[in-house]
């Protein structure tokens, strides 16, 4: 299973800190990416960016980034993150999904979900994300 290096993930999250400093409201959008055989993978193929397979590996990568974000933005964060800016408010995390499994991850771990509105599965994906989110604030968005 290919995973994003902690260094690359930290660089991405540091960039998020910079962006948040520039704008007041910031949402961090995450997604699992495309399958290796999907036509939506053209950009990754063109830049020789590896695409993890199977889908469970891509979902695991999303969870790794969520774990790292939780650790980094915790009020009691590790000394490992001392050089990172300490944000006043943790950004809201929205997970783009195209499967029920990732929708459930989003509902359990994130602040919202984004689905492809034209998908036949959009309603079931929204419902799968809403159930674990319960009564806490949770954003439902579509593209």
Coordinates of N, CA and C in Angstrom, one line a residue:
X1 N 0.8 -1.2 0.0 CA 0.0 0.0 0.0 C 0.9 1.2 0.0
X2 N 0.6 2.1 -0.9 CA 1.4 3.4 -1.0 C 0.7 4.4 -0.1
X3 N 1.5 5.1 0.7 CA 0.9 6.1 1.6 C 1.7 7.4 1.5
X4 N 1.0 8.5 1.7 CA 1.7 9.8 1.7 C 2.7 9.8 2.8
X5 N 3.9 10.3 2.5 CA 4.9 10.4 3.6 C 4.4 11.5 4.6
X6 N 4.8 11.3 5.9 CA 4.5 12.2 6.9 C 5.0 13.6 6.5
X7 N 6.2 13.7 5.9 CA 6.8 14.9 5.5 C 5.9 15.6 4.5
X8 N 5.4 14.9 3.5 CA 4.5 15.5 2.5 C 3.2 15.9 3.1
X9 N 2.7 15.1 4.0 CA 1.4 15.5 4.7 C 1.6 16.7 5.5
X10 N 2.7 16.8 6.2 CA 3.0 18.0 7.0 C 3.1 19.2 6.2
X11 N 3.8 19.1 5.0 CA 3.9 20.2 4.1 C 2.5 20.7 3.6
X12 N 1.6 19.7 3.3 CA 0.3 20.1 2.9 C -0.5 20.8 4.0
X13 N -0.3 20.3 5.2 CA -1.1 20.9 6.3 C -0.4 22.3 6.7
X14 N 0.9 22.4 6.5 CA 1.5 23.7 6.8 C 1.0 24.7 5.8
X15 N 0.8 24.3 4.5 CA 0.2 25.2 3.5 C -1.2 25.6 3.9
X16 N -1.9 24.7 4.5 CA -3.3 25.0 5.0 C -3.2 26.1 6.0
X17 N -2.2 26.1 6.9 CA -2.1 27.1 7.9 C -1.9 28.5 7.3
X18 N -1.0 28.5 6.3 CA -0.7 29.8 5.6 C -2.0 30.3 4.9
X19 N -2.7 29.4 4.3 CA -4.0 29.9 3.6 C -5.0 30.4 4.6
X20 N -5.1 29.7 5.8 CA -6.0 30.1 6.8 C -5.6 31.5 7.3
X21 N -4.3 31.8 7.4 CA -3.9 33.1 7.9 C -4.3 34.2 6.9
X22 N -4.5 33.8 5.6 CA -4.8 34.8 4.6 C -6.3 35.0 4.5
X23 N -7.1 34.0 4.8 CA -8.6 34.1 4.8 C -9.2 33.7 6.1
X24 N -10.3 34.3 6.4 CA -10.9 34.0 7.7 C -11.5 32.7 7.9
X25 N -12.3 32.2 6.9 CA -12.9 30.9 7.0 C -12.2 30.0 6.0
X26 N -11.8 28.8 6.6 CA -11.1 27.9 5.8 C -11.6 26.5 6.0
X27 N -11.9 25.8 4.9 CA -12.3 24.4 4.9 C -11.2 23.6 4.2
X28 N -10.8 22.5 4.8 CA -9.8 21.6 4.2 C -10.6 20.5 3.5
X29 N -10.4 20.4 2.2 CA -11.1 19.4 1.4 C -10.2 18.2 1.2
X30 N -10.6 17.0 1.6 CA -9.8 15.8 1.4 C -10.6 14.8 0.5
X31 N -9.9 13.9 -0.1 CA -10.6 12.9 -0.9 C -9.6 11.7 -1.1
X32 N -10.2 10.6 -1.5 CA -9.4 9.4 -1.7 C -8.7 9.4 -3.0
X33 N -9.1 10.2 -4.0 CA -8.5 10.1 -5.3 C -9.2 9.1 -6.1
X34 N -8.8 9.0 -7.3 CA -9.4 8.1 -8.3 C -8.7 6.7 -8.4
X35 N -9.4 5.8 -9.0 CA -8.8 4.5 -9.2 C -7.8 4.5 -10.3
X36 N -6.8 3.6 -10.4 CA -5.8 3.6 -11.4 C -6.4 3.5 -12.8
X37 N -7.6 2.9 -13.0 CA -8.1 2.7 -14.3 C -9.2 3.8 -14.7
X38 N -9.4 4.7 -13.8 CA -10.4 5.7 -14.1 C -9.9 6.8 -15.1
X39 N -10.8 7.3 -16.0 CA -10.3 8.4 -16.8 C -10.1 9.7 -16.0
X40 N -10.5 9.7 -14.8 CA -10.3 10.9 -13.9 C -8.9 10.9 -13.4
X41 N -8.1 9.9 -13.6 CA -6.7 9.8 -13.2 C -5.7 10.4 -14.1
X42 N -6.2 11.1 -15.2 CA -5.3 11.6 -16.2 C -4.2 12.5 -15.6
X43 N -4.6 13.4 -14.6 CA -3.6 14.3 -14.1 C -2.5 13.5 -13.3
X44 N -2.9 12.5 -12.6 CA -1.9 11.7 -11.8 C -1.0 11.0 -12.8
X45 N -1.6 10.4 -13.8 CA -0.8 9.7 -14.8 C 0.2 10.6 -15.5
X46 N -0.3 11.8 -15.9 CA 0.5 12.8 -16.6 C 1.7 13.3 -15.8
X47 N 1.6 13.3 -14.4 CA 2.6 13.8 -13.6 C 3.4 12.6 -12.9
X48 N 3.1 11.4 -13.3 CA 3.7 10.2 -12.8 C 3.5 10.1 -11.3
X49 N 2.3 10.5 -10.8 CA 1.9 10.4 -9.4 C 1.3 9.1 -9.2
X50 N 1.8 8.2 -8.3 CA 1.2 6.9 -8.1 C -0.2 7.0 -7.6
X51 N -1.1 6.1 -8.0 CA -2.4 6.0 -7.6 C -2.5 4.7 -6.8
X52 N -2.9 4.8 -5.5 CA -3.0 3.7 -4.7 C -4.1 2.8 -5.1
X53 N -3.9 1.5 -5.0 CA -5.0 0.5 -5.3 C -4.8 -0.6 -4.3
X54 N -5.9 -1.2 -3.8 CA -7.3 -0.9 -4.1 C -7.8 0.3 -3.4
X55 N -9.2 0.4 -3.5 CA -9.8 1.6 -2.9 C -9.6 1.7 -1.4
X56 N -9.5 0.5 -0.7 CA -9.3 0.5 0.7 C -8.0 1.2 1.1
X57 N -7.0 1.1 0.2 CA -5.7 1.8 0.4 C -5.8 3.3 0.3
X58 N -6.7 3.7 -0.6 CA -6.9 5.2 -0.7 C -7.7 5.7 0.5
X59 N -8.6 4.9 1.0 CA -9.4 5.3 2.2 C -8.5 5.3 3.4
X60 N -7.6 4.4 3.5 CA -6.6 4.4 4.6 C -5.8 5.6 4.6
X61 N -5.4 6.1 3.4 CA -4.6 7.3 3.3 C -5.4 8.5 3.8
X62 N -6.7 8.6 3.5 CA -7.5 9.7 4.0 C -7.5 9.6 5.5
X63 N -7.7 8.4 6.1 CA -7.7 8.3 7.5 C -6.4 8.7 8.1
X64 N -5.3 8.4 7.5 CA -3.9 8.8 8.0 C -3.8 10.4 8.0
X65 N -4.3 11.0 7.0 CA -4.3 12.5 7.0 C -5.2 13.0 8.1
X66 N -6.4 12.4 8.3 CA -7.3 12.9 9.4 C -6.6 12.7 10.7
X67 N -5.9 11.5 10.9 CA -5.2 11.3 12.2 C -4.1 12.4 12.4
X68 N -3.4 12.7 11.3 CA -2.3 13.7 11.5 C -2.9 15.1 11.7
X69 N -4.0 15.4 11.1 CA -4.6 16.7 11.3 C -5.1 16.8 12.8
X70 N -5.7 15.7 13.3 CA -6.1 15.7 14.7 C -5.0 15.9 15.6
X71 N -3.9 15.2 15.4 CA -2.7 15.4 16.2 C -2.1 16.8 16.2
X72 N -2.0 17.3 15.0 CA -1.4 18.6 14.8 C -2.2 19.7 15.3
X73 N -3.6 19.6 15.2 CA -4.4 20.7 15.6 C -5.0 20.5 17.0
X74 N -4.5 19.6 17.7 CA -5.0 19.3 19.1 C -4.4 20.4 20.0
X75 N -5.2 20.9 21.0 CA -4.7 21.8 22.0 C -3.5 21.2 22.8
X76 N -3.5 19.9 22.9 CA -2.4 19.2 23.6 C -1.5 18.6 22.6
X77 N -1.2 19.2 21.5 CA -0.4 18.6 20.5 C 1.0 18.2 20.9
X78 N 1.6 17.2 20.3 CA 3.0 16.8 20.6 C 4.0 17.8 20.3
X79 N 5.1 17.7 20.9 CA 6.2 18.6 20.7 C 6.7 18.6 19.2
X80 N 6.4 17.4 18.5 CA 6.8 17.3 17.1 C 6.2 18.4 16.3
X81 N 5.1 19.0 16.7 CA 4.4 20.0 15.9 C 4.7 21.4 16.4
X82 N 5.6 21.6 17.3 CA 5.9 22.9 17.9 C 6.3 23.9 16.9
X83 N 6.9 23.5 15.8 CA 7.3 24.5 14.8 C 6.2 24.9 13.8
X84 N 5.0 24.3 13.9 CA 3.9 24.6 13.1 C 3.1 25.7 13.8
X85 N 2.5 26.5 13.0 CA 1.6 27.6 13.6 C 0.5 26.9 14.4
X86 N 0.2 27.5 15.5 CA -0.9 27.0 16.4 C -2.1 27.8 16.0
X87 N -3.1 27.2 15.4 CA -4.3 27.9 14.9 C -5.2 28.1 16.0
X88 N -5.9 29.3 15.9 CA -6.9 29.6 16.9 C -8.1 28.7 16.8
X89 N -8.5 28.4 15.5 CA -9.7 27.5 15.3 C -9.2 26.4 14.3
X90 N -9.5 25.2 14.6 CA -9.2 24.1 13.7 C -10.1 24.3 12.4
X91 N -9.6 24.1 11.2 CA -10.4 24.3 10.0 C -11.4 23.1 9.9
X92 N -12.5 23.4 9.3 CA -13.5 22.4 9.1 C -13.0 21.5 8.0
X93 N -13.1 20.2 8.1 CA -12.6 19.2 7.1 C -13.8 18.6 6.4
X94 N -13.8 18.7 5.1 CA -14.9 18.2 4.2 C -14.3 17.1 3.4
X95 N -14.9 15.9 3.4 CA -14.3 14.8 2.6 C -15.2 14.5 1.4
X96 N -14.6 14.6 0.2 CA -15.2 14.2 -1.0 C -15.3 12.7 -1.1
X97 N -16.5 12.2 -1.4 CA -16.7 10.8 -1.4 C -17.4 10.3 -2.7
X98 N -17.1 9.0 -3.0 CA -17.8 8.4 -4.1 C -18.0 6.9 -3.8
X99 N -18.1 6.7 -2.5 CA -18.4 5.3 -2.0 C -19.1 5.4 -0.6
X100 N -19.8 4.4 -0.3 CA -20.5 4.4 1.0 C -19.4 4.2 2.2
X101 N -18.4 3.5 1.9 CA -17.3 3.3 2.9 C -16.7 4.6 3.3
X102 N -16.3 5.4 2.3 CA -15.7 6.7 2.6 C -16.7 7.7 3.1
X103 N -18.0 7.6 2.8 CA -19.0 8.4 3.4 C -19.1 8.1 4.9
X104 N -19.0 6.9 5.3 CA -19.1 6.5 6.7 C -17.8 7.1 7.4
X105 N -16.7 7.0 6.8 CA -15.4 7.6 7.4 C -15.6 9.1 7.6
X106 N -16.2 9.8 6.5 CA -16.4 11.2 6.6 C -17.4 11.5 7.8
X107 N -18.4 10.7 7.9 CA -19.4 10.9 9.0 C -18.8 10.7 10.4
X108 N -17.9 9.8 10.5 CA -17.3 9.5 11.8 C -16.2 10.5 12.1
X109 N -15.4 11.0 11.1 CA -14.2 11.7 11.4 C -14.2 13.2 10.9
X110 N -15.0 13.6 10.0 CA -14.9 14.9 9.4 C -16.0 15.8 9.8
X111 N -16.0 17.0 9.3 CA -17.0 18.0 9.6 C -18.1 18.1 8.5
X112 N -17.9 17.3 7.4 CA -18.8 17.4 6.3 C -18.4 16.4 5.2
X113 N -19.3 16.3 4.2 CA -19.1 15.4 3.1 C -19.5 16.2 1.8
X114 N -18.8 15.8 0.7 CA -19.1 16.3 -0.6 C -19.3 15.2 -1.5
X115 N -20.5 15.1 -2.2 CA -20.8 14.0 -3.1 C -21.0 14.6 -4.5
X116 N -20.9 13.7 -5.5 CA -21.2 14.1 -6.9 C -22.7 14.0 -7.0
X117 N -23.4 15.2 -7.2 CA -24.8 15.3 -7.3 C -25.5 14.4 -8.3
X118 N -24.8 14.3 -9.5 CA -25.4 13.5 -10.6 C -25.3 12.0 -10.4
X119 N -24.6 11.6 -9.3 CA -24.5 10.1 -9.0 C -25.8 9.5 -8.6
X120 N -26.1 8.3 -9.0 CA -27.3 7.6 -8.6 C -27.1 7.3 -7.1
X121 N -25.9 7.3 -6.6 CA -25.7 6.9 -5.2 C -25.6 8.1 -4.2
X122 N -25.8 9.4 -4.7 CA -25.6 10.6 -3.9 C -26.4 10.5 -2.7
X123 N -27.7 10.2 -2.8 CA -28.6 10.2 -1.6 C -28.1 9.2 -0.5
X124 N -27.7 8.0 -1.0 CA -27.3 7.0 -0.1 C -26.0 7.3 0.5
X125 N -25.1 8.0 -0.2 CA -23.8 8.5 0.3 C -24.0 9.5 1.4
X126 N -24.9 10.5 1.1 CA -25.2 11.5 2.1 C -25.8 10.9 3.4
X127 N -26.7 9.9 3.2 CA -27.3 9.3 4.4 C -26.2 8.5 5.2
X128 N -25.3 7.8 4.5 CA -24.3 7.0 5.1 C -23.4 7.9 5.9
X129 N -23.2 9.1 5.5 CA -22.3 10.1 6.2 C -23.1 10.7 7.4
X130 N -24.3 11.0 7.2 CA -25.1 11.6 8.2 C -25.3 10.7 9.5
X131 N -25.5 9.4 9.2 CA -25.8 8.5 10.4 C -24.7 8.6 11.4
X132 N -23.5 8.4 11.1 CA -22.5 8.4 12.2 C -22.2 9.9 12.7
X133 N -22.5 10.9 11.9 CA -22.3 12.3 12.3 C -23.3 12.6 13.5
X134 N -24.4 11.9 13.5 CA -25.4 12.2 14.5 C -25.9 13.6 14.5
X135 N -26.0 14.2 15.7 CA -26.6 15.5 15.9 C -25.6 16.6 15.8
X136 N -24.3 16.3 15.7 CA -23.3 17.3 15.7 C -23.3 18.1 14.3
X137 N -22.9 19.3 14.3 CA -22.9 20.1 13.0 C -22.1 19.3 12.0
X138 N -22.7 19.2 10.8 CA -22.1 18.4 9.7 C -22.6 18.9 8.4
X139 N -21.7 19.3 7.5 CA -22.1 20.0 6.3 C -22.3 18.9 5.2
X140 N -23.4 19.1 4.4 CA -23.6 18.2 3.3 C -23.5 19.1 2.0
X141 N -22.6 18.7 1.2 CA -22.4 19.5 0.0 C -22.3 18.6 -1.2
X142 N -22.5 19.2 -2.4 CA -22.5 18.4 -3.7 C -21.8 19.3 -4.7
X143 N -21.2 18.5 -5.7 CA -20.5 19.2 -6.8 C -21.2 18.7 -8.1

